[in-house]
XYZ file of C-alpha atoms in Angstrom:
771
model
C 0.000 0.000 0.000
C 1.287 3.505 -0.836
C 2.485 5.512 2.140
C 0.754 8.720 0.967
C -2.811 9.276 -0.231
C -3.445 12.423 -2.283
C -7.093 13.467 -2.729
C -8.353 15.825 -5.435
C -11.885 16.635 -6.660
C -11.993 15.047 -10.097
C -10.912 11.712 -11.605
C -9.364 13.479 -14.616
C -7.237 15.639 -12.328
C -6.226 12.557 -10.315
C -5.174 10.744 -13.469
C -2.961 13.660 -14.590
C -1.278 14.082 -11.186
C -0.654 10.353 -10.791
C 1.745 10.498 -13.755
C 4.009 12.908 -11.856
C 4.239 11.097 -8.500
C 6.123 7.946 -7.597
C 4.968 4.604 -6.197
C 4.794 6.034 -2.664
C 1.679 8.016 -3.665
C -1.837 6.869 -4.452
C -3.987 9.572 -6.070
C -7.778 9.418 -5.826
C -10.712 11.820 -6.106
C -13.763 12.815 -4.089
C -15.681 13.702 -7.282
C -16.560 17.157 -5.963
C -18.191 17.880 -2.599
C -18.842 14.840 -0.433
C -21.308 16.545 1.916
C -23.690 19.479 1.893
C -26.599 21.065 3.732
C -29.612 18.707 3.738
C -32.676 19.768 1.732
C -34.759 20.658 4.752
C -35.410 23.629 7.004
C -33.344 21.922 9.721
C -30.100 22.436 7.827
C -29.322 25.687 9.642
C -29.810 26.255 13.380
C -30.827 29.919 13.276
C -31.139 30.226 17.073
C -27.602 28.963 17.681
C -25.425 31.222 15.568
C -26.684 29.863 12.230
C -24.831 26.634 12.855
C -25.057 24.476 9.718
C -25.723 20.752 9.797
C -23.998 18.818 7.028
C -24.775 15.371 5.722
C -23.088 13.131 3.190
C -24.524 13.981 -0.224
C -26.822 11.582 -2.048
C -24.783 9.077 -4.028
C -21.544 9.835 -2.147
C -21.743 7.256 0.676
C -19.877 4.639 -1.361
C -17.118 7.143 -2.186
C -16.805 8.170 1.472
C -16.585 4.510 2.549
C -13.781 3.910 0.036
C -11.951 7.085 1.084
C -12.123 6.050 4.746
C -10.479 2.712 3.911
C -7.725 4.433 1.944
C -7.027 7.103 4.593
C -6.764 4.508 7.363
C -4.195 2.580 5.346
C -2.093 5.659 4.476
C 0.612 7.232 6.658
C -0.036 10.742 5.291
C -3.127 12.222 3.624
C -2.626 15.131 1.210
C -5.670 17.288 0.466
C -4.987 18.780 -2.968
C -8.311 20.368 -3.909
C -8.513 23.626 -5.872
C -7.103 26.889 -4.589
C -10.369 28.779 -4.144
C -13.243 28.900 -1.636
C -15.004 25.828 -2.983
C -11.742 23.881 -3.108
C -10.853 24.879 0.466
C -14.356 23.901 1.609
C -14.065 20.484 -0.072
C -10.734 19.930 1.722
C -12.320 20.867 5.079
C -15.323 18.588 4.507
C -12.943 15.737 3.679
C -10.961 16.454 6.864
C -14.108 16.483 9.021
C -15.993 13.611 7.390
C -13.030 11.230 7.170
C -12.003 12.185 10.753
C -8.425 12.831 9.677
C -5.613 13.289 12.180
C -4.139 16.797 12.066
C -0.526 15.621 12.355
C -0.922 13.174 9.454
C -2.867 15.516 7.157
C -1.388 18.135 4.844
C -3.141 20.680 2.640
C -1.417 21.619 -0.616
C -2.371 23.980 -3.436
C -1.066 24.648 -6.916
C -2.049 26.865 -9.796
C -1.171 24.406 -12.569
C -1.048 20.642 -12.911
C 2.580 20.181 -13.903
C 5.269 18.017 -12.301
C 7.241 21.007 -11.004
C 4.129 22.670 -9.538
C 2.983 19.446 -7.811
C 6.408 18.715 -6.320
C 6.793 22.350 -5.205
C 3.383 22.168 -3.490
C 4.354 18.956 -1.661
C 7.481 20.694 -0.373
C 5.338 23.568 0.983
C 2.254 22.078 2.703
C -0.055 24.066 4.973
C -3.198 23.501 7.033
C -6.769 23.956 5.806
C -7.496 27.705 5.895
C -10.582 28.001 8.103
C -11.119 31.658 7.176
C -11.564 30.731 3.511
C -13.836 27.846 4.562
C -15.917 30.279 6.623
C -16.288 32.590 3.613
C -17.629 29.683 1.564
C -19.830 28.604 4.458
C -21.204 32.135 4.798
C -22.089 32.222 1.111
C -23.741 28.791 1.292
C -25.740 29.606 4.440
C -26.820 33.053 3.238
C -27.945 31.735 -0.130
C -29.790 28.839 1.535
C -31.614 31.198 3.932
C -32.669 33.484 1.090
C -33.739 30.613 -1.144
C -35.518 28.624 1.564
C -37.491 31.564 2.949
C -38.145 33.550 -0.206
C -38.940 30.778 -2.699
C -42.122 29.615 -0.856
C -43.325 33.236 -0.947
C -42.997 33.150 -4.736
C -44.890 29.830 -4.809
C -47.811 31.316 -2.859
C -47.957 34.659 -4.589
C -46.981 33.834 -8.181
C -46.420 30.213 -9.272
C -45.246 26.946 -7.727
C -41.671 25.879 -8.421
C -40.121 29.348 -8.659
C -36.939 30.273 -6.820
C -35.056 33.378 -5.764
C -31.372 33.844 -5.129
C -29.035 36.623 -4.120
C -27.020 36.707 -7.373
C -29.447 35.087 -9.828
C -32.238 37.554 -8.967
C -29.928 40.525 -9.544
C -28.775 39.091 -12.895
C -32.417 38.632 -13.934
C -33.145 42.211 -12.815
C -30.362 43.593 -15.026
C -31.909 41.864 -18.066
C -35.482 42.910 -17.200
C -34.470 46.543 -16.735
C -32.613 46.569 -20.040
C -35.767 45.246 -21.765
C -37.820 48.050 -20.207
C -35.249 50.570 -21.471
C -35.688 49.122 -24.952
C -39.512 49.273 -24.594
C -39.439 52.967 -23.712
C -36.881 53.869 -26.375
C -38.101 56.045 -29.238
C -35.943 55.963 -32.351
C -34.974 59.363 -33.788
C -34.170 59.701 -37.470
C -31.432 61.787 -39.064
C -29.486 61.897 -42.312
C -25.891 60.715 -42.479
C -23.641 62.121 -45.209
C -21.033 59.799 -46.701
C -19.147 60.120 -49.954
C -16.383 58.705 -52.105
C -13.923 61.229 -53.516
C -11.083 60.945 -56.040
C -7.606 62.421 -55.603
C -5.761 63.929 -58.577
C -4.477 60.466 -59.573
C -8.049 59.157 -59.600
C -7.721 57.020 -56.471
C -10.907 56.697 -54.422
C -11.253 57.372 -50.695
C -14.122 57.851 -48.299
C -15.020 61.136 -46.602
C -17.915 61.938 -44.249
C -19.619 64.966 -42.802
C -19.241 64.788 -39.017
C -22.708 66.051 -38.054
C -26.095 64.710 -39.079
C -29.108 66.547 -40.449
C -32.443 66.167 -38.696
C -34.490 67.501 -41.594
C -34.753 65.928 -45.024
C -34.655 69.251 -46.908
C -31.437 70.343 -45.165
C -29.742 67.087 -46.121
C -30.731 67.610 -49.768
C -29.592 71.255 -49.668
C -26.193 70.128 -48.399
C -25.799 67.709 -51.322
C -26.869 70.468 -53.754
C -24.167 72.745 -52.342
C -21.525 70.010 -52.603
C -22.617 69.441 -56.205
C -21.977 73.106 -57.057
C -18.716 73.381 -55.082
C -15.015 72.874 -55.548
C -13.536 70.420 -53.040
C -10.051 71.149 -51.722
C -7.776 69.484 -49.159
C -7.585 72.233 -46.508
C -5.669 70.414 -43.787
C -3.772 67.150 -43.386
C -2.636 65.761 -40.044
C -0.552 62.632 -39.574
C -0.103 61.396 -36.022
C 1.852 58.398 -34.849
C -0.003 56.240 -32.317
C 0.419 52.967 -30.494
C -1.951 50.185 -29.577
C -1.210 47.971 -26.559
C -2.201 44.320 -26.146
C -4.951 43.163 -23.814
C -3.870 41.525 -20.539
C -3.935 37.719 -20.189
C -7.260 36.078 -19.481
C -9.237 36.103 -16.258
C -12.354 33.941 -15.912
C -14.572 36.829 -16.979
C -12.547 37.923 -20.015
C -12.107 34.319 -21.168
C -15.885 33.809 -21.063
C -16.461 37.044 -23.003
C -13.826 36.407 -25.660
C -14.786 32.745 -26.157
C -18.345 33.959 -26.753
C -17.271 36.642 -29.256
C -14.669 34.656 -31.175
C -15.798 31.026 -30.783
C -19.539 31.349 -30.153
C -19.246 29.422 -26.854
C -21.823 29.832 -24.086
C -20.437 30.804 -20.681
C -21.168 27.311 -19.355
C -19.507 25.646 -22.349
C -16.378 27.774 -21.887
C -16.030 26.695 -18.258
C -16.616 23.001 -19.023
C -13.923 23.025 -21.731
C -11.517 25.092 -19.593
C -11.990 22.648 -16.700
C -10.895 19.771 -18.963
C -7.851 21.742 -20.141
C -6.869 22.447 -16.539
C -7.393 18.875 -15.307
C -5.245 17.491 -18.113
C -2.431 19.905 -17.283
C -2.775 22.124 -20.375
C -3.635 25.449 -18.695
C -3.413 27.035 -15.251
C -6.430 27.286 -12.938
C -9.428 28.674 -14.804
C -11.330 30.382 -11.959
C -9.342 33.527 -11.282
C -9.706 37.297 -11.428
C -5.945 37.933 -11.371
C -3.994 39.407 -14.290
C -0.698 38.287 -12.782
C 1.770 36.053 -14.644
C 4.631 34.371 -12.801
C 8.199 35.364 -13.633
C 8.722 31.853 -15.009
C 5.727 32.191 -17.357
C 6.884 35.640 -18.513
C 10.361 34.247 -19.227
C 8.982 31.313 -21.217
C 6.704 33.636 -23.197
C 9.653 35.883 -24.022
C 11.719 32.918 -25.257
C 8.860 31.792 -27.509
C 8.301 35.309 -28.929
C 11.995 35.939 -29.628
C 12.387 32.512 -31.198
C 9.240 32.718 -33.337
C 9.031 36.427 -34.259
C 12.306 38.135 -33.297
C 13.527 40.235 -30.329
C 11.817 43.417 -31.586
C 8.443 41.759 -30.946
C 9.132 41.067 -27.250
C 8.170 43.398 -24.420
C 7.872 42.148 -20.837
C 4.680 43.368 -19.154
C 3.255 42.953 -15.671
C -0.435 43.702 -15.432
C -2.069 44.895 -12.200
C -5.722 44.387 -11.273
C -7.876 47.455 -10.797
C -10.329 45.394 -8.738
C -9.609 45.544 -5.008
C -11.042 42.063 -4.479
C -8.836 40.358 -7.057
C -6.875 37.362 -5.802
C -3.299 38.178 -6.765
C -2.043 34.895 -5.284
C -3.460 33.212 -8.360
C -2.176 33.645 -11.864
C -4.120 34.676 -14.924
C -5.264 31.819 -17.168
C -2.344 30.738 -19.347
C -0.856 27.643 -20.999
C 1.385 25.603 -18.716
C 3.828 25.166 -21.611
C 4.286 28.269 -23.757
C 6.078 26.261 -26.460
C 2.954 24.189 -27.052
C 0.996 26.181 -29.652
C -1.595 23.485 -30.284
C -2.914 20.452 -28.430
C -4.695 17.202 -29.175
C -8.261 16.756 -27.989
C -11.702 17.595 -29.281
C -12.410 20.655 -31.417
C -13.652 22.753 -28.481
C -10.521 22.121 -26.436
C -8.237 22.904 -29.359
C -10.017 26.183 -30.125
C -10.114 27.403 -26.526
C -6.483 26.425 -25.897
C -5.398 28.301 -29.044
C -7.282 31.391 -27.839
C -5.565 31.232 -24.431
C -2.129 30.684 -25.993
C -2.501 33.636 -28.376
C -3.802 35.986 -25.686
C -0.996 35.078 -23.274
C 1.755 35.420 -25.879
C 0.299 38.693 -27.215
C 0.261 40.180 -23.695
C 4.088 39.955 -23.655
C 4.613 41.482 -27.103
C 5.496 44.982 -28.276
C 2.857 47.593 -29.067
C 1.583 47.940 -32.593
C 2.821 51.189 -34.136
C 0.287 53.014 -36.276
C 0.026 56.226 -38.239
C -3.355 57.914 -38.199
C -4.179 60.394 -40.931
C -6.979 62.969 -40.865
C -7.744 64.992 -43.987
C -10.137 67.977 -43.976
C -11.860 68.782 -47.286
C -13.184 72.312 -47.784
C -16.505 72.817 -49.606
C -16.380 76.111 -51.531
C -20.112 76.905 -51.192
C -20.477 75.758 -47.589
C -18.529 76.657 -44.464
C -18.679 73.049 -43.257
C -15.987 70.496 -44.121
C -15.800 66.839 -44.984
C -13.390 64.617 -43.073
C -11.480 61.550 -44.289
C -9.727 59.301 -41.798
C -7.290 56.509 -42.364
C -4.839 54.353 -40.480
C -1.800 52.384 -41.515
C 0.215 49.884 -39.496
C 3.912 50.766 -39.372
C 4.827 47.843 -37.082
C 2.348 45.085 -36.325
C 3.761 44.082 -32.904
C 1.239 41.997 -30.936
C -1.267 42.234 -33.817
C 0.817 39.572 -35.515
C -0.687 37.115 -33.032
C -3.935 38.433 -31.586
C -6.525 41.248 -31.526
C -9.213 41.433 -28.842
C -12.834 41.194 -29.995
C -15.502 43.852 -29.439
C -19.045 43.714 -28.094
C -20.202 46.587 -30.325
C -21.716 44.811 -33.295
C -23.018 48.039 -34.820
C -19.815 50.025 -34.771
C -18.969 51.831 -37.990
C -15.198 51.762 -37.853
C -13.838 54.621 -39.905
C -10.232 53.708 -39.210
C -8.262 50.780 -40.616
C -8.605 52.366 -44.069
C -5.587 53.271 -46.111
C -5.871 56.762 -47.658
C -4.265 57.455 -51.055
C -1.584 60.204 -51.315
C -3.179 63.546 -50.382
C -1.607 67.027 -50.165
C -2.877 70.325 -48.749
C -4.237 72.512 -51.537
C -5.039 69.591 -53.859
C -8.369 69.636 -55.614
C -10.407 66.450 -55.280
C -13.427 65.414 -57.330
C -16.669 63.809 -56.280
C -17.375 60.241 -57.321
C -20.597 59.726 -55.346
C -22.223 61.018 -52.159
C -25.317 59.920 -50.241
C -27.534 61.339 -47.533
C -29.080 58.272 -45.947
C -31.839 58.325 -43.369
C -30.631 56.512 -40.267
C -32.219 55.819 -36.904
C -30.830 55.845 -33.387
C -30.523 52.382 -31.896
C -31.945 51.270 -28.544
C -29.595 49.931 -25.857
C -28.314 46.508 -26.852
C -29.746 43.428 -25.182
C -27.252 41.410 -23.205
C -25.458 38.371 -24.496
C -24.115 35.880 -21.954
C -20.675 37.450 -22.409
C -21.780 41.069 -21.973
C -23.838 40.075 -18.912
C -20.690 38.571 -17.346
C -18.890 41.851 -18.066
C -21.713 43.828 -16.427
C -21.776 41.599 -13.331
C -18.012 41.943 -12.971
C -18.138 45.742 -13.366
C -20.796 45.960 -10.647
C -18.875 43.663 -8.281
C -21.676 41.085 -8.308
C -20.514 37.488 -8.019
C -17.014 36.108 -8.382
C -15.265 33.986 -11.069
C -16.830 30.744 -9.842
C -20.396 32.154 -9.907
C -20.802 33.701 -13.380
C -21.501 30.490 -15.318
C -23.906 28.878 -12.782
C -25.755 32.182 -12.323
C -26.398 32.603 -16.055
C -27.398 28.936 -16.414
C -29.769 29.161 -13.426
C -31.774 32.168 -14.649
C -32.322 30.350 -17.948
C -33.117 26.982 -16.339
C -35.649 28.661 -14.009
C -37.425 30.228 -16.967
C -36.763 33.865 -15.972
C -34.627 34.511 -19.035
C -34.375 32.841 -22.414
C -31.606 32.978 -24.983
C -33.150 33.604 -28.373
C -32.702 35.120 -31.812
C -34.809 38.044 -32.978
C -35.783 38.288 -36.623
C -35.158 41.504 -38.526
C -37.963 44.012 -38.978
C -38.491 46.093 -42.103
C -38.802 49.873 -42.398
C -38.854 52.499 -45.126
C -36.025 55.011 -45.376
C -35.282 58.015 -47.581
C -32.034 58.079 -49.567
C -30.580 60.988 -51.546
C -27.822 60.121 -54.022
C -25.513 62.668 -55.653
C -23.935 61.173 -58.761
C -23.060 62.543 -62.213
C -23.849 66.097 -61.006
C -27.443 65.166 -60.138
C -29.219 64.649 -56.794
C -31.892 61.935 -56.852
C -34.305 60.959 -54.096
C -35.421 57.343 -53.597
C -37.469 55.440 -51.061
C -35.645 52.336 -49.901
C -36.460 49.415 -47.619
C -34.011 48.195 -44.994
C -33.918 45.397 -42.464
C -33.115 46.324 -38.889
C -33.142 44.957 -35.362
C -31.995 41.387 -36.050
C -30.316 39.843 -33.001
C -28.615 36.528 -32.351
C -28.270 34.629 -29.050
C -29.483 37.527 -26.898
C -30.997 37.257 -23.405
C -34.708 38.139 -23.212
C -36.707 38.263 -19.955
C -39.798 36.045 -19.898
C -43.183 37.041 -18.487
C -42.397 35.064 -15.331
C -39.030 36.835 -15.167
C -40.731 40.245 -15.300
C -43.317 39.342 -12.670
C -40.776 37.841 -10.241
C -38.412 40.784 -10.732
C -41.128 43.382 -10.151
C -42.276 41.523 -7.043
C -38.767 41.364 -5.567
C -37.968 44.992 -6.423
C -41.164 46.147 -4.697
C -41.278 43.906 -1.632
C -37.683 42.658 -1.172
C -35.600 45.548 -2.538
C -32.519 44.643 -0.487
C -32.223 41.235 -2.187
C -32.029 42.712 -5.689
C -30.234 45.896 -4.701
C -27.040 46.142 -6.747
C -25.031 47.782 -3.959
C -26.168 45.250 -1.359
C -25.183 42.305 -3.543
C -21.755 43.807 -4.277
C -21.278 44.653 -0.565
C -22.011 41.046 0.397
C -19.235 39.868 -1.943
C -16.839 42.285 -0.235
C -17.898 40.931 3.163
C -17.156 37.384 2.006
C -13.695 38.614 1.009
C -13.229 40.122 4.481
C -14.254 36.834 6.116
C -11.707 34.949 3.976
C -9.007 37.349 5.244
C -10.043 36.798 8.864
C -11.301 40.369 9.302
C -14.977 39.478 9.865
C -16.871 36.741 11.735
C -19.072 34.833 9.294
C -22.147 34.149 11.434
C -22.178 37.743 12.737
C -22.379 38.917 9.139
C -25.308 36.506 8.512
C -27.076 37.697 11.666
C -26.941 41.346 10.578
C -28.670 40.426 7.332
C -31.156 37.835 8.569
C -33.226 39.723 11.182
C -34.639 42.426 8.864
C -34.914 39.974 5.956
C -36.939 37.452 7.985
C -39.282 40.208 9.192
C -39.964 41.220 5.569
C -40.749 37.587 4.695
C -43.244 37.374 7.573
C -44.910 40.622 6.456
C -45.323 39.270 2.922
C -48.367 37.251 4.036
C -50.457 40.403 3.596
C -49.530 40.835 -0.085
C -52.407 40.235 -2.513
C -51.807 37.412 -5.017
C -53.870 39.248 -7.641
C -51.612 42.277 -7.386
C -48.458 40.183 -7.705
C -49.707 38.076 -10.625
C -49.984 41.241 -12.728
C -53.684 40.683 -13.463
C -54.596 43.213 -16.155
C -58.001 43.807 -17.719
C -57.618 43.905 -21.506
C -61.212 44.837 -22.304
C -64.587 43.274 -23.081
C -65.108 40.309 -25.423
C -67.518 41.595 -28.115
C -69.165 38.152 -28.500
C -70.000 37.437 -24.862
C -69.724 40.838 -23.174
C -67.404 39.299 -20.575
C -64.181 40.776 -19.217
C -60.887 39.513 -20.645
C -58.048 39.437 -18.101
C -54.341 38.678 -18.662
C -52.379 37.281 -15.717
C -49.904 34.693 -14.501
C -51.588 31.363 -13.910
C -50.520 27.959 -12.665
C -48.885 27.092 -15.996
C -47.562 30.560 -16.866
C -48.922 33.633 -18.695
C -52.595 33.254 -19.599
C -55.774 35.083 -20.552
C -59.108 34.542 -18.859
C -62.579 35.143 -20.318
C -65.104 35.828 -17.565
C -64.683 36.258 -13.819
C -64.302 33.510 -11.209
C -67.068 35.038 -9.079
C -69.693 34.487 -11.781
C -71.806 31.330 -12.001
C -70.472 30.357 -15.424
C -66.952 28.908 -15.342
C -64.362 31.213 -17.026
C -62.466 30.103 -20.127
C -58.673 30.080 -20.045
C -55.953 30.113 -22.728
C -52.170 30.391 -22.670
C -50.728 33.590 -24.119
C -48.774 32.735 -27.306
C -45.002 33.182 -27.082
C -44.901 36.082 -29.520
C -46.794 38.287 -27.022
C -45.804 39.612 -23.605
C -48.066 39.663 -20.567
C -47.521 43.374 -19.885
C -48.050 44.521 -23.487
C -50.528 42.038 -25.040
C -53.727 43.658 -26.375
C -57.329 42.453 -26.548
C -57.279 42.080 -30.335
C -54.113 39.952 -30.119
C -55.750 37.121 -28.191
C -59.521 37.087 -28.762
C -59.179 34.254 -31.288
C -57.866 31.986 -28.488
C -61.356 31.728 -26.989
C -62.674 30.145 -30.179
C -61.025 26.955 -28.901
C -61.780 24.129 -28.567
C -63.143 24.393 -32.140
C -65.644 21.757 -33.278
C -64.619 20.920 -36.843
C -67.417 18.409 -37.551
C -68.410 14.849 -36.689
C -66.744 11.494 -37.344
C -68.547 8.346 -38.610
C -69.656 7.509 -35.057
C -71.351 10.901 -34.742
C -68.779 12.156 -32.243
C -67.438 15.728 -32.343
C -64.005 16.145 -33.929
C -62.291 19.069 -32.205
C -59.173 21.211 -32.666
C -57.492 22.381 -29.451
C -54.167 23.492 -27.985
C -52.815 21.170 -25.320
C -49.734 20.804 -23.202
C -47.685 19.602 -26.190
C -49.135 22.019 -28.762
C -52.098 22.054 -31.214
C -53.945 18.801 -31.913
C -57.075 17.237 -33.437
C -59.113 14.759 -31.354
C -61.511 12.185 -32.819
C -62.809 9.575 -30.363
C -59.728 8.388 -28.466
C -57.255 9.352 -31.202
C -55.129 12.492 -30.877
C -53.139 13.864 -33.852
C -50.680 16.771 -33.719
C -51.273 19.647 -36.154
C -49.547 22.968 -36.887
C -50.350 26.357 -35.360
C -51.834 27.484 -38.676
C -54.052 24.376 -39.058
C -55.799 24.796 -35.717
C -58.045 27.558 -37.141
C -58.168 26.430 -40.786
C -58.316 22.615 -40.867
C -61.648 21.232 -42.145
C -63.384 17.947 -41.278
C -62.095 16.056 -44.355
C -58.476 17.036 -43.641
C -58.861 16.239 -39.931
C -60.369 12.786 -40.528
C -57.639 11.996 -43.084
C -54.989 12.739 -40.427
C -56.877 10.641 -37.859
C -57.122 7.708 -40.296
C -53.400 7.928 -41.060
C -52.603 7.819 -37.331
C -54.936 4.863 -36.720
C -53.450 2.984 -39.707
C -49.984 3.496 -38.237
C -51.167 1.998 -34.958
C -52.784 -0.997 -36.689
C -49.701 -1.619 -38.824
C -47.578 -1.610 -35.707
C -49.332 -4.784 -34.444
C -47.428 -7.923 -35.519
C -49.458 -10.327 -33.351
C -52.347 -9.822 -30.943
C -53.471 -12.059 -28.024
C -56.331 -9.995 -26.485
C -57.368 -12.813 -24.090
C -53.979 -12.439 -22.338
C -53.574 -8.663 -22.914
C -50.392 -9.364 -24.901
C -49.328 -7.869 -28.226
C -46.210 -8.171 -30.407
C -45.557 -4.679 -31.749
C -43.221 -2.785 -34.058
C -41.374 -0.268 -31.927
C -39.073 2.664 -32.477
C -36.083 0.485 -31.621
C -37.381 -2.751 -33.132
C -40.109 -5.352 -32.366
C -41.098 -5.952 -28.717
C -43.729 -7.661 -26.568
C -46.258 -5.519 -24.696
C -47.859 -7.349 -21.758
C -50.178 -4.973 -19.947
C -47.899 -2.124 -18.858
C -44.737 -4.196 -19.246
C -42.535 -4.012 -22.372
C -40.153 -6.910 -23.110
C -37.364 -7.185 -25.677
C -37.525 -10.018 -28.214
C -34.294 -12.072 -28.515
C -32.512 -11.819 -31.887
C -32.918 -15.565 -32.537
C -36.741 -15.272 -32.373
C -38.898 -14.312 -35.349
C -41.504 -11.812 -33.967
C -44.266 -12.815 -36.433
C -43.946 -16.513 -35.482
C -44.187 -16.100 -31.673
C -46.987 -18.057 -29.986
C -48.869 -16.899 -26.893
C -46.986 -19.469 -24.769
C -43.606 -18.231 -26.062
C -44.575 -14.620 -25.333
C -45.688 -15.509 -21.797
C -42.396 -17.351 -21.206
C -40.337 -14.347 -22.408
C -42.365 -11.994 -20.193
C -41.937 -14.306 -17.196
C -38.133 -14.536 -17.641
C -37.573 -10.867 -18.490
C -35.140 -9.156 -16.051
C -36.708 -6.760 -13.570
C -36.559 -3.160 -14.710
C -34.219 -0.970 -12.658
C -36.077 1.564 -10.592
C -35.347 5.182 -11.421
C -33.963 7.277 -8.592
C -36.670 9.552 -7.251
C -36.346 12.670 -5.152
C -38.014 12.734 -1.794
C -40.781 15.280 -1.500
C -40.090 18.169 0.815
């Protein structure tokens, strides 16, 4: 048996480390946390200093049993979990649960999974840092208290199954408020002047008028004046400039750049980065530090000088502006700077390449540019046109990498090479336009830009961005979606061949891809929390809590005292919420009167989400209900948008048995029902399908069912059927596979009964206990 047992969180990490250690070490993993707070209100003893009660997590008892055997047999136990709050907490839970002896237990940390880093860590062990554990414990307890007390309020007042959380609710609020900004935005039109001019050699270049015209007639007048004018270069300015590289990646910037350049979701980026870290390819991927070790800087310099030349190298040390940044960590970088590319799946290769380029570029010289600005005088107008251009004198870091941008609508006037121009030269007009343009509303968030916003506001930390963004989507508060372009008419004036012509054009606008949209439930929950629990979704409070966690991890604050200061007023607000009206919270809104029945039509949140109701619950006649279609929003839907929904269920006609054939929308979408047969139809067909078409679909479905029967033994309730994955026997509610050596069509009743009798018992699915 090995003298030393080293425990990490993941099997992949264990496998990588095992290669670097000798026969005296056995490396194993806990596969994440081995214990957690139980899913009950007894997890935290509020009256006794918020003392948490932990229990071994579901499915981890076998792992704990195995770990106990291994630790008893080892002389020394090394806890080598990650160097962050969660990693420290896992190490502490292992220490407590496995009842480890302090003198025989060592805690080690490392920023990269390389042989030198592992051996260096073993030479410098320490104890589990209880302050960092307390910071994690404070976060866990606070989030549990908020979730456990606030979520049931949402169930009572809005809809069962909802949840609230300190960071997730703030993230959802940011998205909801941006949507409201977009709703209230009114686009303003103006005319933008752009033209292409020719220098004396006949080379074309672009020039623009800096201001915009609000009125159509003024834009046309300007073009008329240009048409009648001489154009002369009045001023020419050339300025040298430099562009510096971006710093190496932190968790946040990696998530943003992987989204912009690779199209990765935040969650996908972290999953791929985790694999790269565990296999020793990159340093730890949850960090907000910009720091690179001297060793890494030296290796980067060697690679740059070797690959590009000494003039491309410039040593840089980046410093975090954020006060809470953990400088003990490094930025995310390759563990081996010489390794430009790696093996692995496509995602790993792409993300590794991005990290390698960003790290190398951060240690390269600035790009040297020359920016040129030319002013063009208009003889019959005091205003001037301006042409801008930029040339690269020395590419520097641009040889390797250029950071992406979030601004998709930017009209970059630089990066254009101007032809030779000289002050006093006459230039001629090739073409000029005055195009009607519209101001754009604030951009909706992408996952990447939301991470950037959360980081700027101090909300969350590197380990929380991905789970936060996943949670608000999983809970149904936010959805990632594309928005199709809309169409609008614009006016365009074109000056060409000494003539100004007006035309009416059509343009597409407003198309968006993979943006975050709040749902109706998201709006309702956000408005409820903002009104009745403002401290939970207050941006400053959430950022302040993160700072308090940092203070706890430094030993400057007692964790349960911090929880106590928050809990008393919060709990009182929860108790007072009993008096809040459910109707007020559910955003019930009267849309008007149904012209057919004279009854009120109300839009509100119901048990299954946004819905409209025809009639009132107090009346004798039962109201009709219908779900609001996805293309409409609860707070903006109009009476005329949804009246057609109350025409359902629609009786199309009768079948041969004289039964009504109906069209309806169910849980799984629109359908036609005839007798006991249900057939799915399209959204368009639900209001247009006639009885002949409906019965044809029903017949087709029934024929499919009949053709699926290979053999039928009704006296024994046994059938041999064609299934999706091949023939099988159906005996009551039991389905049994048919062996390959049996011909399904030739099976007798006795053979079927024998196969059913000898079929292995089906494994029971794991079920969650009800609260």
